[in-house]
Short mmCIF file of C-alpha atoms and ligand atoms in Angstrom, two decimals:
data_model
loop_
_atom_site.label_atom_id
_atom_site.label_comp_id
_atom_site.label_asym_id
_atom_site.label_seq_id
_atom_site.Cartn_x
_atom_site.Cartn_y
_atom_site.Cartn_z
CA MET A 1 29.77 -36.74 -73.57
CA ASN A 2 31.92 -34.92 -71.06
CA GLU A 3 30.81 -36.83 -68.03
CA GLN A 4 33.11 -36.47 -65.05
CA LYS A 5 33.59 -39.71 -63.21
CA GLU A 6 32.84 -39.30 -59.53
CA ALA A 7 35.03 -41.07 -57.00
CA VAL A 8 33.25 -43.76 -55.04
CA PHE A 9 33.99 -43.64 -51.33
CA THR A 10 33.02 -45.99 -48.57
CA ALA A 11 31.08 -44.22 -45.82
CA GLU A 12 34.19 -44.37 -43.65
CA GLU A 13 36.50 -42.92 -46.32
CA PHE A 14 33.91 -40.25 -46.96
CA LEU A 15 33.99 -39.07 -43.34
CA VAL A 16 37.74 -39.30 -42.98
CA SER A 17 38.50 -37.48 -46.23
CA ARG A 18 36.56 -34.30 -45.41
CA ARG A 19 38.90 -31.38 -44.79
CA SER A 20 38.38 -27.71 -44.23
CA VAL A 21 39.20 -26.14 -47.58
CA ARG A 22 40.28 -22.51 -47.66
CA GLN A 23 41.27 -22.05 -51.33
CA TYR A 24 38.52 -22.11 -53.90
CA GLU A 25 38.23 -21.85 -57.67
CA LYS A 26 37.17 -18.26 -58.20
CA GLY A 27 34.15 -17.73 -60.41
CA HIS A 28 32.69 -21.22 -60.13
CA VAL A 29 28.91 -20.90 -60.07
CA LEU A 30 26.78 -22.97 -57.71
CA SER A 31 23.43 -23.19 -59.51
CA ASP A 32 20.05 -22.77 -57.82
CA GLU A 33 19.39 -26.43 -58.46
CA GLU A 34 22.63 -27.57 -56.84
CA LEU A 35 22.19 -25.18 -53.92
CA ASN A 36 18.65 -26.36 -53.28
CA GLU A 37 19.75 -29.97 -53.41
CA LEU A 38 22.41 -29.31 -50.77
CA LEU A 39 20.01 -27.43 -48.53
CA GLU A 40 17.33 -30.12 -48.85
CA LEU A 41 19.89 -32.72 -47.83
CA ALA A 42 21.13 -30.59 -44.93
CA SER A 43 17.57 -30.21 -43.72
CA ARG A 44 17.25 -33.94 -43.25
CA ALA A 45 19.21 -33.34 -40.02
CA PRO A 46 17.42 -34.28 -36.82
CA SER A 47 16.13 -31.56 -34.50
CA SER A 48 14.44 -31.28 -31.12
CA TRP A 49 10.72 -31.90 -31.57
CA ASN A 50 11.48 -31.70 -35.30
CA LEU A 51 11.31 -27.90 -35.01
CA GLN A 52 14.05 -27.48 -37.66
CA HIS A 53 15.67 -24.51 -35.97
CA TRP A 54 18.07 -23.85 -38.86
CA ARG A 55 17.69 -21.11 -41.45
CA TYR A 56 20.08 -20.60 -44.33
CA PHE A 57 21.25 -17.13 -45.28
CA VAL A 58 22.77 -17.64 -48.72
CA ILE A 59 25.26 -15.26 -50.31
CA ARG A 60 26.34 -15.84 -53.91
CA ASP A 61 26.46 -12.30 -55.24
CA GLN A 62 30.10 -11.25 -55.54
CA ALA A 63 29.47 -7.77 -54.15
CA ASN A 64 27.81 -9.26 -51.07
CA LYS A 65 30.71 -11.68 -50.58
CA GLU A 66 33.01 -8.64 -50.61
CA ARG A 67 30.87 -7.13 -47.83
CA LEU A 68 31.61 -10.25 -45.82
CA LEU A 69 35.39 -9.96 -46.16
CA PRO A 70 36.05 -7.37 -43.41
CA ILE A 71 33.42 -9.02 -41.20
CA ALA A 72 35.32 -12.31 -41.55
CA TYR A 73 38.62 -10.56 -40.66
CA GLY A 74 39.87 -10.78 -44.22
CA GLN A 75 39.51 -14.54 -44.63
CA GLN A 76 39.66 -14.78 -48.42
CA GLN A 77 37.55 -17.94 -48.69
CA VAL A 78 34.38 -15.91 -48.16
CA VAL A 79 35.09 -14.08 -51.42
CA ASP A 80 36.44 -16.96 -53.52
CA ALA A 81 33.92 -19.69 -52.65
CA SER A 82 30.90 -20.15 -54.91
CA ALA A 83 28.51 -19.50 -52.04
CA VAL A 84 28.65 -18.62 -48.40
CA VAL A 85 25.84 -20.08 -46.37
CA VAL A 86 25.40 -18.61 -42.92
CA VAL A 87 23.45 -21.11 -40.87
CA LEU A 88 21.18 -19.21 -38.51
CA GLY A 89 19.32 -20.58 -35.51
CA ASP A 90 15.68 -19.76 -34.77
CA LEU A 91 15.23 -18.36 -31.24
CA GLU A 92 11.46 -18.71 -31.61
CA ALA A 93 11.29 -22.23 -32.94
CA ASN A 94 8.29 -22.88 -30.68
CA LYS A 95 6.24 -20.75 -33.10
CA VAL A 96 6.82 -23.34 -35.81
CA ALA A 97 5.26 -26.17 -33.79
CA PRO A 98 1.70 -25.77 -35.19
CA ASP A 99 3.11 -26.20 -38.73
CA VAL A 100 5.31 -29.13 -37.79
CA PHE A 101 2.44 -30.95 -36.11
CA ALA A 102 -0.29 -29.83 -38.52
CA GLU A 103 -0.88 -33.36 -39.78
CA ALA A 104 -0.72 -35.01 -36.36
CA GLU A 105 -3.72 -36.31 -34.52
CA PRO A 106 -5.21 -33.29 -32.65
CA ARG A 107 -4.64 -34.83 -29.23
CA ILE A 108 -0.96 -35.47 -29.99
CA ARG A 109 -0.54 -32.09 -31.66
CA ASP A 110 -1.97 -30.21 -28.68
CA MET A 111 0.16 -32.20 -26.27
CA MET A 112 3.34 -31.50 -28.25
CA ILE A 113 2.58 -27.81 -28.61
CA GLN A 114 1.88 -27.54 -24.90
CA GLN A 115 5.14 -29.31 -24.09
CA ILE A 116 7.14 -27.09 -26.45
CA GLU A 117 5.52 -23.86 -25.23
CA GLY A 118 6.22 -24.96 -21.65
CA ALA A 119 9.88 -25.50 -22.43
CA TYR A 120 10.30 -22.19 -24.27
CA ALA A 121 8.32 -20.02 -21.83
CA ASN A 122 10.61 -17.48 -20.17
CA ASN A 123 13.70 -19.48 -21.04
CA PRO A 124 15.96 -17.53 -23.40
CA ALA A 125 18.92 -19.78 -22.50
CA LEU A 126 17.03 -22.83 -23.73
CA ALA A 127 15.97 -21.02 -26.90
CA ARG A 128 19.58 -20.09 -27.61
CA ASP A 129 20.98 -23.53 -26.82
CA GLU A 130 18.37 -25.16 -29.02
CA ALA A 131 19.02 -22.76 -31.88
CA VAL A 132 22.76 -23.41 -31.79
CA ARG A 133 22.54 -27.14 -31.08
CA ASN A 134 20.07 -27.91 -33.84
CA GLY A 135 21.52 -25.38 -36.26
CA SER A 136 24.90 -27.05 -35.83
CA LEU A 137 23.50 -30.43 -36.84
CA ALA A 138 22.19 -28.98 -40.10
CA ALA A 139 25.51 -27.22 -40.63
CA MET A 140 27.45 -30.47 -40.34
CA GLN A 141 25.02 -32.19 -42.65
CA LEU A 142 25.35 -29.35 -45.16
CA MET A 143 29.11 -29.83 -45.21
CA LEU A 144 28.75 -33.57 -45.80
CA ALA A 145 26.09 -33.02 -48.47
CA ALA A 146 28.41 -30.59 -50.25
CA ARG A 147 31.22 -33.12 -50.14
CA ALA A 148 28.93 -35.83 -51.52
CA LYS A 149 28.16 -33.55 -54.47
CA GLY A 150 31.78 -32.72 -55.29
CA TYR A 151 32.07 -29.52 -53.29
CA ASP A 152 34.19 -28.59 -50.30
CA THR A 153 33.53 -26.35 -47.33
CA VAL A 154 35.05 -24.79 -44.25
CA PRO A 155 33.04 -24.10 -41.11
CA MET A 156 33.77 -20.61 -39.79
CA GLY A 157 33.27 -19.04 -36.42
CA GLY A 158 35.99 -16.48 -37.04
CA TYR A 159 33.88 -13.51 -37.98
CA ASP A 160 32.32 -10.60 -36.15
CA GLN A 161 28.83 -11.87 -35.47
CA ASN A 162 27.47 -8.49 -34.40
CA ALA A 163 28.88 -6.82 -37.49
CA PHE A 164 27.35 -9.54 -39.67
CA VAL A 165 23.94 -9.09 -38.05
CA ARG A 166 24.16 -5.32 -38.53
CA GLU A 167 25.49 -5.39 -42.08
CA PHE A 168 22.93 -7.92 -43.38
CA LYS A 169 20.06 -6.77 -41.14
CA VAL A 170 19.46 -10.20 -39.62
CA PRO A 171 16.13 -10.08 -37.74
CA GLU A 172 16.33 -10.46 -33.93
CA ARG A 173 14.60 -13.79 -34.15
CA TYR A 174 17.71 -15.43 -35.63
CA ILE A 175 21.26 -15.87 -34.40
CA PRO A 176 24.26 -16.78 -36.54
CA VAL A 177 25.45 -20.33 -35.81
CA VAL A 178 28.22 -20.86 -38.32
CA MET A 179 29.37 -19.43 -41.65
CA ILE A 180 30.09 -22.00 -44.37
CA PRO A 181 31.83 -21.13 -47.64
CA ILE A 182 31.06 -23.79 -50.28
CA GLY A 183 32.98 -24.19 -53.51
CA LYS A 184 35.29 -26.18 -55.74
CA ALA A 185 38.63 -26.71 -54.04
CA ALA A 186 41.58 -24.98 -55.72
CA GLN A 187 43.94 -26.46 -53.12
CA PRO A 188 43.16 -29.46 -50.92
CA GLY A 189 42.65 -28.78 -47.23
CA ARG A 190 45.58 -29.56 -45.00
CA GLU A 191 45.52 -32.78 -43.07
CA THR A 192 44.72 -32.38 -39.39
CA GLY A 193 45.10 -34.80 -36.53
CA ARG A 194 42.81 -35.59 -33.67
CA LEU A 195 43.51 -36.07 -30.00
CA PRO A 196 43.62 -39.72 -29.00
CA LEU A 197 40.29 -41.28 -28.08
CA ALA A 198 41.58 -41.75 -24.54
CA HIS A 199 41.57 -37.95 -24.27
CA GLN A 200 38.01 -37.68 -25.55
CA VAL A 201 36.05 -40.50 -24.00
CA PHE A 202 34.83 -41.18 -20.49
CA HIS A 203 33.45 -44.64 -19.92
CA GLU A 204 30.67 -45.02 -17.42
CA SER A 205 32.02 -42.60 -14.80
CA PHE A 206 34.44 -39.70 -14.27
C1 FMN B 301 32.96 -23.74 -35.01
C2 FMN B 301 34.15 -23.71 -35.93
C3 FMN B 301 34.73 -22.50 -36.26
C4 FMN B 301 35.80 -22.46 -37.17
N1 FMN B 301 36.25 -21.25 -37.60
C5 FMN B 301 37.16 -21.20 -38.60
C6 FMN B 301 37.53 -19.97 -39.17
O1 FMN B 301 37.04 -18.90 -38.82
N2 FMN B 301 38.44 -19.98 -40.18
C7 FMN B 301 39.00 -21.13 -40.63
O2 FMN B 301 39.82 -21.07 -41.56
N3 FMN B 301 38.68 -22.33 -40.12
C8 FMN B 301 37.76 -22.40 -39.11
N4 FMN B 301 37.35 -23.61 -38.61
C9 FMN B 301 37.91 -24.85 -39.17
C10 FMN B 301 38.83 -25.59 -38.19
O3 FMN B 301 40.07 -24.94 -38.12
C11 FMN B 301 38.96 -27.06 -38.67
O4 FMN B 301 37.70 -27.68 -38.67
C12 FMN B 301 39.90 -27.88 -37.78
O5 FMN B 301 41.21 -27.36 -37.82
C13 FMN B 301 39.94 -29.34 -38.22
O6 FMN B 301 40.29 -29.45 -39.59
P1 FMN B 301 39.35 -30.18 -40.65
O7 FMN B 301 38.04 -29.44 -40.68
O8 FMN B 301 40.09 -30.06 -41.95
O9 FMN B 301 39.17 -31.59 -40.21
C14 FMN B 301 36.33 -23.67 -37.69
C15 FMN B 301 35.76 -24.88 -37.31
C16 FMN B 301 34.66 -24.91 -36.50
C17 FMN B 301 34.01 -26.23 -36.18
#
């Protein structure tokens, strides 16, 4: 049996060892089963009112990855990775509320729907913030899920969002949040540092 032994990480090692990987084994296939497993795990992310604002636009076809290359300013990882998942955010997540609360007690369901509709009414800034905020949580979880399953990723904002929307005919309801190539690393990601905590944290007051 050719069973590959998987490394066992502590949760801490797992988080610290993630790196953005930009070189991938060309031609490695991410199966439907593996892809669905990753997306199911990503979708366990939390979201406001559980509206699950993320959508996944999945590109595995080589010709479609090539279409991405100029849009991503020539960043080769979009062509070499097994899949590129563009996490989209739903600008009309309020419309999903009846499905999300379908099983809830009618009184609770109606209250939640009313609250959500109130928040979304005439508030495109909120809709956009929510789409990006909640989409980003799923994106991070997708990257960690990939890592847990022996894959690597790189989050990408360096692409022409308008060109992507035009080229792939993304409906107006959705906005691109982040582009994530997923694949088997051909080269490890380079180590990066972080600013000291003192630079990042404010305790109690400014
Ligand atoms: C929103 C966002 C956009 C990014 N865009 C790109 C990109 O277009 N191309 C790229 O190679 N890396 C991109 N990165 C990866 C960052 O360079 C990387 O996360 C950072 O240097 C820290 O390295 P690490 O991910 O290995 O810890 C992006 C990261 C984030 C979170």
